[in-house]
GROMACS .gro file of C-alpha atoms in nm:
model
  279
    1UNK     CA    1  -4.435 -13.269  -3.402
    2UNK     CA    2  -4.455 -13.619  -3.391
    3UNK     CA    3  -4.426 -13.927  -3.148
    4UNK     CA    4  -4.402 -14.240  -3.307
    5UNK     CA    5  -4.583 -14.416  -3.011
    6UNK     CA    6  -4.938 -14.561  -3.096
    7UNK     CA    7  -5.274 -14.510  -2.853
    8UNK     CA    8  -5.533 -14.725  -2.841
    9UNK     CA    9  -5.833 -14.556  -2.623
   10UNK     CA   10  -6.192 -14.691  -2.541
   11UNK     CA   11  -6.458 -14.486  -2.466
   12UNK     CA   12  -6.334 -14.183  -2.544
   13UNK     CA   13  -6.646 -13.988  -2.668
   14UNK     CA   14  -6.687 -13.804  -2.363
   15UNK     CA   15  -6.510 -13.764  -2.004
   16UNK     CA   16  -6.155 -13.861  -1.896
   17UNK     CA   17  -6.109 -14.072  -2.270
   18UNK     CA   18  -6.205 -13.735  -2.477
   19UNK     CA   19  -5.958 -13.536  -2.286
   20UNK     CA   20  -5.683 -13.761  -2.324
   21UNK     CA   21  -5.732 -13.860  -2.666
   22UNK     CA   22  -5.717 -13.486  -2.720
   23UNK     CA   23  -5.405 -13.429  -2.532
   24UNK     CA   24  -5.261 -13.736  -2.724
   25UNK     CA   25  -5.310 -13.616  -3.039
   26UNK     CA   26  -5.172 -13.251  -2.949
   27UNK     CA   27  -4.877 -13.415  -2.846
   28UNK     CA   28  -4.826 -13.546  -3.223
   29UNK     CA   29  -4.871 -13.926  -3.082
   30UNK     CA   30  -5.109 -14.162  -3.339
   31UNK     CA   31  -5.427 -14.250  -3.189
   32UNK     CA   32  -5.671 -14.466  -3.208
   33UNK     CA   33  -5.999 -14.453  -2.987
   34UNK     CA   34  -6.326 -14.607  -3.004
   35UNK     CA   35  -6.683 -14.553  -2.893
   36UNK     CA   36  -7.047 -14.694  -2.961
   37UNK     CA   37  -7.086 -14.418  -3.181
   38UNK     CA   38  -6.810 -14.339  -3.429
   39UNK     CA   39  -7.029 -14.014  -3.524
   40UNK     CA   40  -7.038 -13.874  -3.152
   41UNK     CA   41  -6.677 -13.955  -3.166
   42UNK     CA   42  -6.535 -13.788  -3.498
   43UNK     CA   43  -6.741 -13.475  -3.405
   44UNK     CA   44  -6.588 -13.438  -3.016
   45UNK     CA   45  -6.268 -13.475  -3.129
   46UNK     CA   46  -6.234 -13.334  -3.490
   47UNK     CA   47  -6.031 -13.470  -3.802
   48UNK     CA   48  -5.653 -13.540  -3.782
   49UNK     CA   49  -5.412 -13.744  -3.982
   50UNK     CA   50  -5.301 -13.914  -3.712
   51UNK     CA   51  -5.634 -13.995  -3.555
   52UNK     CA   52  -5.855 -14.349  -3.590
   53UNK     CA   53  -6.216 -14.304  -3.533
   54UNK     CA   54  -6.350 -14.634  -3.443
   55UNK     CA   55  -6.725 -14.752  -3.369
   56UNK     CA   56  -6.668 -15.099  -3.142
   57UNK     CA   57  -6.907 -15.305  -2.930
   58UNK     CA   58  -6.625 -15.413  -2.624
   59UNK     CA   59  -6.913 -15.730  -2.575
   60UNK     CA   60  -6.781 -15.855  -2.885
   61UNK     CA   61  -6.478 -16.032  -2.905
   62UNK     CA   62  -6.538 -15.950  -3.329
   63UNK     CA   63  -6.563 -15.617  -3.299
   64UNK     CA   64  -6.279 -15.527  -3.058
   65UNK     CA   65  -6.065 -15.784  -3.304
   66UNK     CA   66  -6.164 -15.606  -3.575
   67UNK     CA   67  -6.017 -15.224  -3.443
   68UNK     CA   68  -5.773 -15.350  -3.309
   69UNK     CA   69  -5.652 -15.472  -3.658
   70UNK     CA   70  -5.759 -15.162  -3.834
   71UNK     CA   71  -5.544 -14.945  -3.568
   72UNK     CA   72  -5.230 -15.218  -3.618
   73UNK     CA   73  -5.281 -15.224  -4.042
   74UNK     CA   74  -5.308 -14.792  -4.026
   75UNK     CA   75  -4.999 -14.708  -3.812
   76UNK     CA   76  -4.791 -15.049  -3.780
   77UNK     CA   77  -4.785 -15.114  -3.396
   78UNK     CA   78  -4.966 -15.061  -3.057
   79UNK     CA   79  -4.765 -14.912  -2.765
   80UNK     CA   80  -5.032 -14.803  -2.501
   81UNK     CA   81  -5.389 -14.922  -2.443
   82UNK     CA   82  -5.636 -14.730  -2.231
   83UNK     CA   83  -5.925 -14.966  -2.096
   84UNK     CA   84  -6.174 -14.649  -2.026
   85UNK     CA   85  -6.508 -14.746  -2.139
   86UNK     CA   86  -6.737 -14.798  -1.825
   87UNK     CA   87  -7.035 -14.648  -1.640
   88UNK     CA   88  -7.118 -14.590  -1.282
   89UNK     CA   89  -7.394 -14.760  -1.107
   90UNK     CA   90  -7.526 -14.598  -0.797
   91UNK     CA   91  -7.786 -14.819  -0.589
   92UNK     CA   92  -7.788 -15.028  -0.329
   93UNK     CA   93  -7.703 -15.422  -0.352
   94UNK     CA   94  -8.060 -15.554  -0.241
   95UNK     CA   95  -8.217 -15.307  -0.504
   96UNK     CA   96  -8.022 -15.381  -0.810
   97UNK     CA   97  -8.138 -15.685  -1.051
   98UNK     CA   98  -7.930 -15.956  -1.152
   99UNK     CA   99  -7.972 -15.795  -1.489
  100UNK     CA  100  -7.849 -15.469  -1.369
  101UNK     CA  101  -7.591 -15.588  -1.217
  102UNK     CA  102  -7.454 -15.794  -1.452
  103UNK     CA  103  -7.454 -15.562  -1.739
  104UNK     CA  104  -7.242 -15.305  -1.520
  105UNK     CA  105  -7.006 -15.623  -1.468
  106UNK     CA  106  -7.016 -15.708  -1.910
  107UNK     CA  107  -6.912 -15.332  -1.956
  108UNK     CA  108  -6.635 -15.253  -1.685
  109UNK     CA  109  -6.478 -15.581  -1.657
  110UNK     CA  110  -6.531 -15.809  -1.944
  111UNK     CA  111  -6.534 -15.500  -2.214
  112UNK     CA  112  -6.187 -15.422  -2.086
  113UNK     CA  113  -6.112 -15.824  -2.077
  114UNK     CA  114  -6.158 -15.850  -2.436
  115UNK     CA  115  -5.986 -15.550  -2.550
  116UNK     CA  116  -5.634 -15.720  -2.357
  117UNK     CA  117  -5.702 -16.077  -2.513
  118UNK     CA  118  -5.680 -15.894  -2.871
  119UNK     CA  119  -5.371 -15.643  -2.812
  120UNK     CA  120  -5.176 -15.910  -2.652
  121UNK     CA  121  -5.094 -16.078  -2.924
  122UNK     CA  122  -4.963 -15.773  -3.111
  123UNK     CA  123  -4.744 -15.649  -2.773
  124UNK     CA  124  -4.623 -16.005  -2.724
  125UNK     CA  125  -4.456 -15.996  -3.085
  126UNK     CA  126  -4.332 -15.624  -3.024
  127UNK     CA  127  -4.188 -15.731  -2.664
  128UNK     CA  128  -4.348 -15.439  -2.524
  129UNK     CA  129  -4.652 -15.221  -2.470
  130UNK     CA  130  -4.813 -15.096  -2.171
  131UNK     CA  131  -5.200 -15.145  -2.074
  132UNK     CA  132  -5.356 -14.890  -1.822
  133UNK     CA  133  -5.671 -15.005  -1.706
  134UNK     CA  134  -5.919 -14.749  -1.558
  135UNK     CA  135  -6.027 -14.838  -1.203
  136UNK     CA  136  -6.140 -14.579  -0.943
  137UNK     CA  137  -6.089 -14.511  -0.572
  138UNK     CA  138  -6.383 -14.681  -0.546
  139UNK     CA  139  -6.157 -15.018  -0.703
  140UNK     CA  140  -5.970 -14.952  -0.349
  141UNK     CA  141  -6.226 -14.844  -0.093
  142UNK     CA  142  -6.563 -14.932  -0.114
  143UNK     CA  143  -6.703 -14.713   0.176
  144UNK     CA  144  -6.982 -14.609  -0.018
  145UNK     CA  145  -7.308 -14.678   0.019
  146UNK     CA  146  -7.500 -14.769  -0.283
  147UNK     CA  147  -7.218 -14.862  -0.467
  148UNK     CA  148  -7.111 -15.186  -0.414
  149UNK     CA  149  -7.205 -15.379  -0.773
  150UNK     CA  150  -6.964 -15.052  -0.901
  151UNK     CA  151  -6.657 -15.080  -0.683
  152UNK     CA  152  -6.707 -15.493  -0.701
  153UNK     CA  153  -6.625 -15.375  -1.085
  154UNK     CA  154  -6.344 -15.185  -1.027
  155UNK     CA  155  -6.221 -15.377  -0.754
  156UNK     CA  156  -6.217 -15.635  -1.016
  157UNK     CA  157  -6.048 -15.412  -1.318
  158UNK     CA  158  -5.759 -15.346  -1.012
  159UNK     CA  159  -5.726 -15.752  -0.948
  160UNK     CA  160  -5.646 -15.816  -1.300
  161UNK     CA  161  -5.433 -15.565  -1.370
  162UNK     CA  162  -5.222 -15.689  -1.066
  163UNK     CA  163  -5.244 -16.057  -1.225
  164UNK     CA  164  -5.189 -15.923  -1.593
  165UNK     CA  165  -4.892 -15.696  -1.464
  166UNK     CA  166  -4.723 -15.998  -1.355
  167UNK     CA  167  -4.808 -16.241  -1.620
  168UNK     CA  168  -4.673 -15.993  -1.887
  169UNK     CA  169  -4.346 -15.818  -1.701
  170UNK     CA  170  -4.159 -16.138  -1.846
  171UNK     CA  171  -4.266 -16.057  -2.215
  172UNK     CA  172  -4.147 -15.695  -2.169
  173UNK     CA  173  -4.516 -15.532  -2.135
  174UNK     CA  174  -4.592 -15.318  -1.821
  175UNK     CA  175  -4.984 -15.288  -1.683
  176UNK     CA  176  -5.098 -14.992  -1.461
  177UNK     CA  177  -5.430 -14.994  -1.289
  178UNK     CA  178  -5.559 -14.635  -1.260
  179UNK     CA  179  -5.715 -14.513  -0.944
  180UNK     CA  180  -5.862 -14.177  -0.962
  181UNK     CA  181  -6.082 -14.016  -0.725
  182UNK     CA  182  -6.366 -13.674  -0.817
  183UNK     CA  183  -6.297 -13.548  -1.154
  184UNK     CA  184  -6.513 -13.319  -1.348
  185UNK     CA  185  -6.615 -13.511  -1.630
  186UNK     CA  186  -6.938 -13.610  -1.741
  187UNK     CA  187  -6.937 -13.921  -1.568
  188UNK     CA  188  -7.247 -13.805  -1.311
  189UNK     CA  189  -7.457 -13.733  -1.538
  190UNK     CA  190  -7.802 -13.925  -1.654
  191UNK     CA  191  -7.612 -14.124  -1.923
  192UNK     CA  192  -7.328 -14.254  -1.743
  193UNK     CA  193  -7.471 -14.288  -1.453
  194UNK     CA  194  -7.766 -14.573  -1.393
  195UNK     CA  195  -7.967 -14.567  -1.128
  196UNK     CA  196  -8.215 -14.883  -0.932
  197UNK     CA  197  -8.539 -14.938  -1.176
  198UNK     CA  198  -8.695 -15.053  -0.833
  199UNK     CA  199  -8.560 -14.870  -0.557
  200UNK     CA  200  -8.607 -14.941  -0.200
  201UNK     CA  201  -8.757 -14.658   0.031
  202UNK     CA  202  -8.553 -14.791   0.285
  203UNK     CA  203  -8.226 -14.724   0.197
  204UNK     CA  204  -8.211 -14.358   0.318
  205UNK     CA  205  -7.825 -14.331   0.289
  206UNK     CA  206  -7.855 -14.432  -0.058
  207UNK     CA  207  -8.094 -14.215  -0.162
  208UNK     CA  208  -7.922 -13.957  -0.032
  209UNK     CA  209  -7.575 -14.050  -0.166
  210UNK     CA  210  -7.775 -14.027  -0.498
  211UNK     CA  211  -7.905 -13.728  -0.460
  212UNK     CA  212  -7.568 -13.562  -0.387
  213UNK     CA  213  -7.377 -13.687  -0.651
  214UNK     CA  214  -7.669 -13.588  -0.947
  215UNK     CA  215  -7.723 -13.272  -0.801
  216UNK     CA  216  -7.431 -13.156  -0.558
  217UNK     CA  217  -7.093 -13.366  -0.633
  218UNK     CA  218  -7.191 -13.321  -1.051
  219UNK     CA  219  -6.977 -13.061  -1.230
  220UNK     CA  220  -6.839 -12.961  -0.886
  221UNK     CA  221  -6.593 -13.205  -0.884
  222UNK     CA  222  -6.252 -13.090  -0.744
  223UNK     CA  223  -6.018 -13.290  -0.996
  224UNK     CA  224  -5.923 -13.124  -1.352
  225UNK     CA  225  -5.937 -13.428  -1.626
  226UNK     CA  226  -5.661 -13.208  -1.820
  227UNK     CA  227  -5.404 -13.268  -1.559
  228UNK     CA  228  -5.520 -13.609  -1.507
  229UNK     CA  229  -5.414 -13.663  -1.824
  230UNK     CA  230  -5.101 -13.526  -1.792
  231UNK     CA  231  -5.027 -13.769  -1.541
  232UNK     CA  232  -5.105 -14.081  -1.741
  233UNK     CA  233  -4.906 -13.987  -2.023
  234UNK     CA  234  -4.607 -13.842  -1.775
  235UNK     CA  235  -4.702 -14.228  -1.658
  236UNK     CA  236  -4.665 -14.408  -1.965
  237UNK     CA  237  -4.334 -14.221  -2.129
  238UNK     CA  238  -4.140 -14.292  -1.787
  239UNK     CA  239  -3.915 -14.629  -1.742
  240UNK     CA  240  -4.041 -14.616  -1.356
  241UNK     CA  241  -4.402 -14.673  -1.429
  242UNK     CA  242  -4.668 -14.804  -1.108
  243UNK     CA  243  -4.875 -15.030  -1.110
  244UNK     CA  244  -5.100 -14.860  -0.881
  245UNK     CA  245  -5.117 -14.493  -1.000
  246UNK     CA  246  -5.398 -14.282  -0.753
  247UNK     CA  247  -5.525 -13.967  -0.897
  248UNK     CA  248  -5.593 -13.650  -0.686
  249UNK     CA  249  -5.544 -13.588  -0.329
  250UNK     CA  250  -5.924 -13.710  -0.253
  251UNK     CA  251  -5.790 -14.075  -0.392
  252UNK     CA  252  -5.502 -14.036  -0.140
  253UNK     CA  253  -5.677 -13.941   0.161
  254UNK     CA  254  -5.916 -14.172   0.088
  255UNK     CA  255  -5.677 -14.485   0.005
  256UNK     CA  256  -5.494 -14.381   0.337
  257UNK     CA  257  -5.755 -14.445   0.523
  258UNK     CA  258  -5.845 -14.726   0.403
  259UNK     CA  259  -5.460 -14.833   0.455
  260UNK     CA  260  -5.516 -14.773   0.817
  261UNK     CA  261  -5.811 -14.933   0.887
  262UNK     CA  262  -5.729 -15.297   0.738
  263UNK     CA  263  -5.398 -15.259   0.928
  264UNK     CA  264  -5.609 -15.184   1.266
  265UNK     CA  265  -5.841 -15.457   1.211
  266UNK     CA  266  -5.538 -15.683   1.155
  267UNK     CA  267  -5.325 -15.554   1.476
  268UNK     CA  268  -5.701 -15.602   1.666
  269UNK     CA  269  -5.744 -15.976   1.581
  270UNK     CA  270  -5.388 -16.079   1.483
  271UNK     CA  271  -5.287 -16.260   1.802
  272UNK     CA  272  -5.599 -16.500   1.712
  273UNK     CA  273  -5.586 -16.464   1.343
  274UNK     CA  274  -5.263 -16.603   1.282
  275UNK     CA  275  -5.243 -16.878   1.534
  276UNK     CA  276  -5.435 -17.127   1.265
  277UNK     CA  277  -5.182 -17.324   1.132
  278UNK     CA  278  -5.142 -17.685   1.259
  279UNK     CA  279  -4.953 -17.746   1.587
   0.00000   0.00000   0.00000
């Protein structure tokens, strides 16, 4: 079987990139995926013809060039980009450096920032292509304390994608920003997950919240990555594609609700709120 479609796939080592890049290639599509290490990578996913093992820094504008030019000169085009690489950061705003914070800012956003600049060009001359940028609820809601410097990076990742969806509908390339909520991958654990080198005693709620997702919420997470992969490829081969796509019914409750409270607060103050413009 084969699909003459071409993936491009960051981070995909591990978690929600390792199961789709799996699924992709099962499906007989040609893939391409990167990670830091190209060794981790090969050995998760095994040895296929139609597979591109690629070892990429996403801080360098070089490096991303560079695979993305090795995926275009090995199969001859570039139909679907996955911006997955990222890490969670769980700590409060007043206990996270500027370092910290900043680094979980290169990685989510700016990694993902340089990997559209350089497959742009390549979906501009096809007239098509379609870049899915992984957010999380948390890019929606961010009712959750101790992680604000994450879900400022994903509400970022989902502001972009908006912008980029309509800059490129015009060249015939869509964008989809992808929302999921809990899904059991190994995105809890100690290496995907940083935590405060100077924590505050206290943030209680914090503490807690991190205790509860290391050693309660981790590998108990309702959401299967299989079928969550499922969707984005359902996603990607339909004409009718969103550009907000929520994933699992905790990402719908939770998006719901955060729905109804911005349209409270703005039924509250509205009378006042929109009597600003000049007489």
């Amino acid at each position: 079987m084969e699909n003459k479609k071409v993936w491009f796939v960051t981070g995909a080592s591990k978690g929600l990139g390792l199961t789709l890049v799996k699924k992709l290639l099962s499906k007989g599509y040609d893939v391409a995926a990167t990670s830091r290490n190209v060794e981790d990578l090969s050995k998760a996913v095994g040895s296929f013809s139609n597979f591109l093992p690629l070892s990429v820094d996403l801080m360098s504008e070089e490096s991303v060039e560079k695979a993305v030019g090795q995926t275009i000169s090995k199969f001859g085009q570039l139909d679907f980009v996955v911006n997955n690489a990222g890490y969670g950061m769980l700590g409060a705003l007043e206990e996270l450096s500027d370092q910290e914070s900043r680094q979980n800012f290169d990685v989510n956003v700016f990694g993902s920032l340089n990997v559209i600049r350089k497959v742009l060009p390549q979906m501009r001359k096809q007239q098509s292509g379609h870049i899915f940028n992984i957010s999380s609820i948390g890019g929606f809601s961010g009712n959750f304390p101790g992680f604000g410097i994450y879900c400022a990076t994903k509400f970022a990742v989902a502001g972009f994608t908006e912008s980029l969806a309509a800059e490129v509908k015009p060249l015939g390339i869509k964008a989809t920003v992808v929302e999921p909520g809990y899904f059991r991958t190994s995105f809890l654990n100690p290496d995907s997950l940083a935590v405060p080198k100077n924590p505050i005693d206290a943030y209680k709620e914090v503490r807690d919240s991190q205790a509860a997702h290391q050693n309660d919420i981790n590998n108990q997470q309702p959401g299967d990555p299989e079928k969550a992969s499922d969707v984005i490829i359902s996603v990607a081969e339909s004409n009718n594609a969103p550009l907000h796509l929520f994933l699992g019914p905790d990402a719908y409750e939770l998006a719901n609700a955060k729905i109804a409270d911005v349209q409270r607060d703005m039924e509250s103050w509205k009378a006042l709120a929109t009597a600003t413009n000049f007489s």
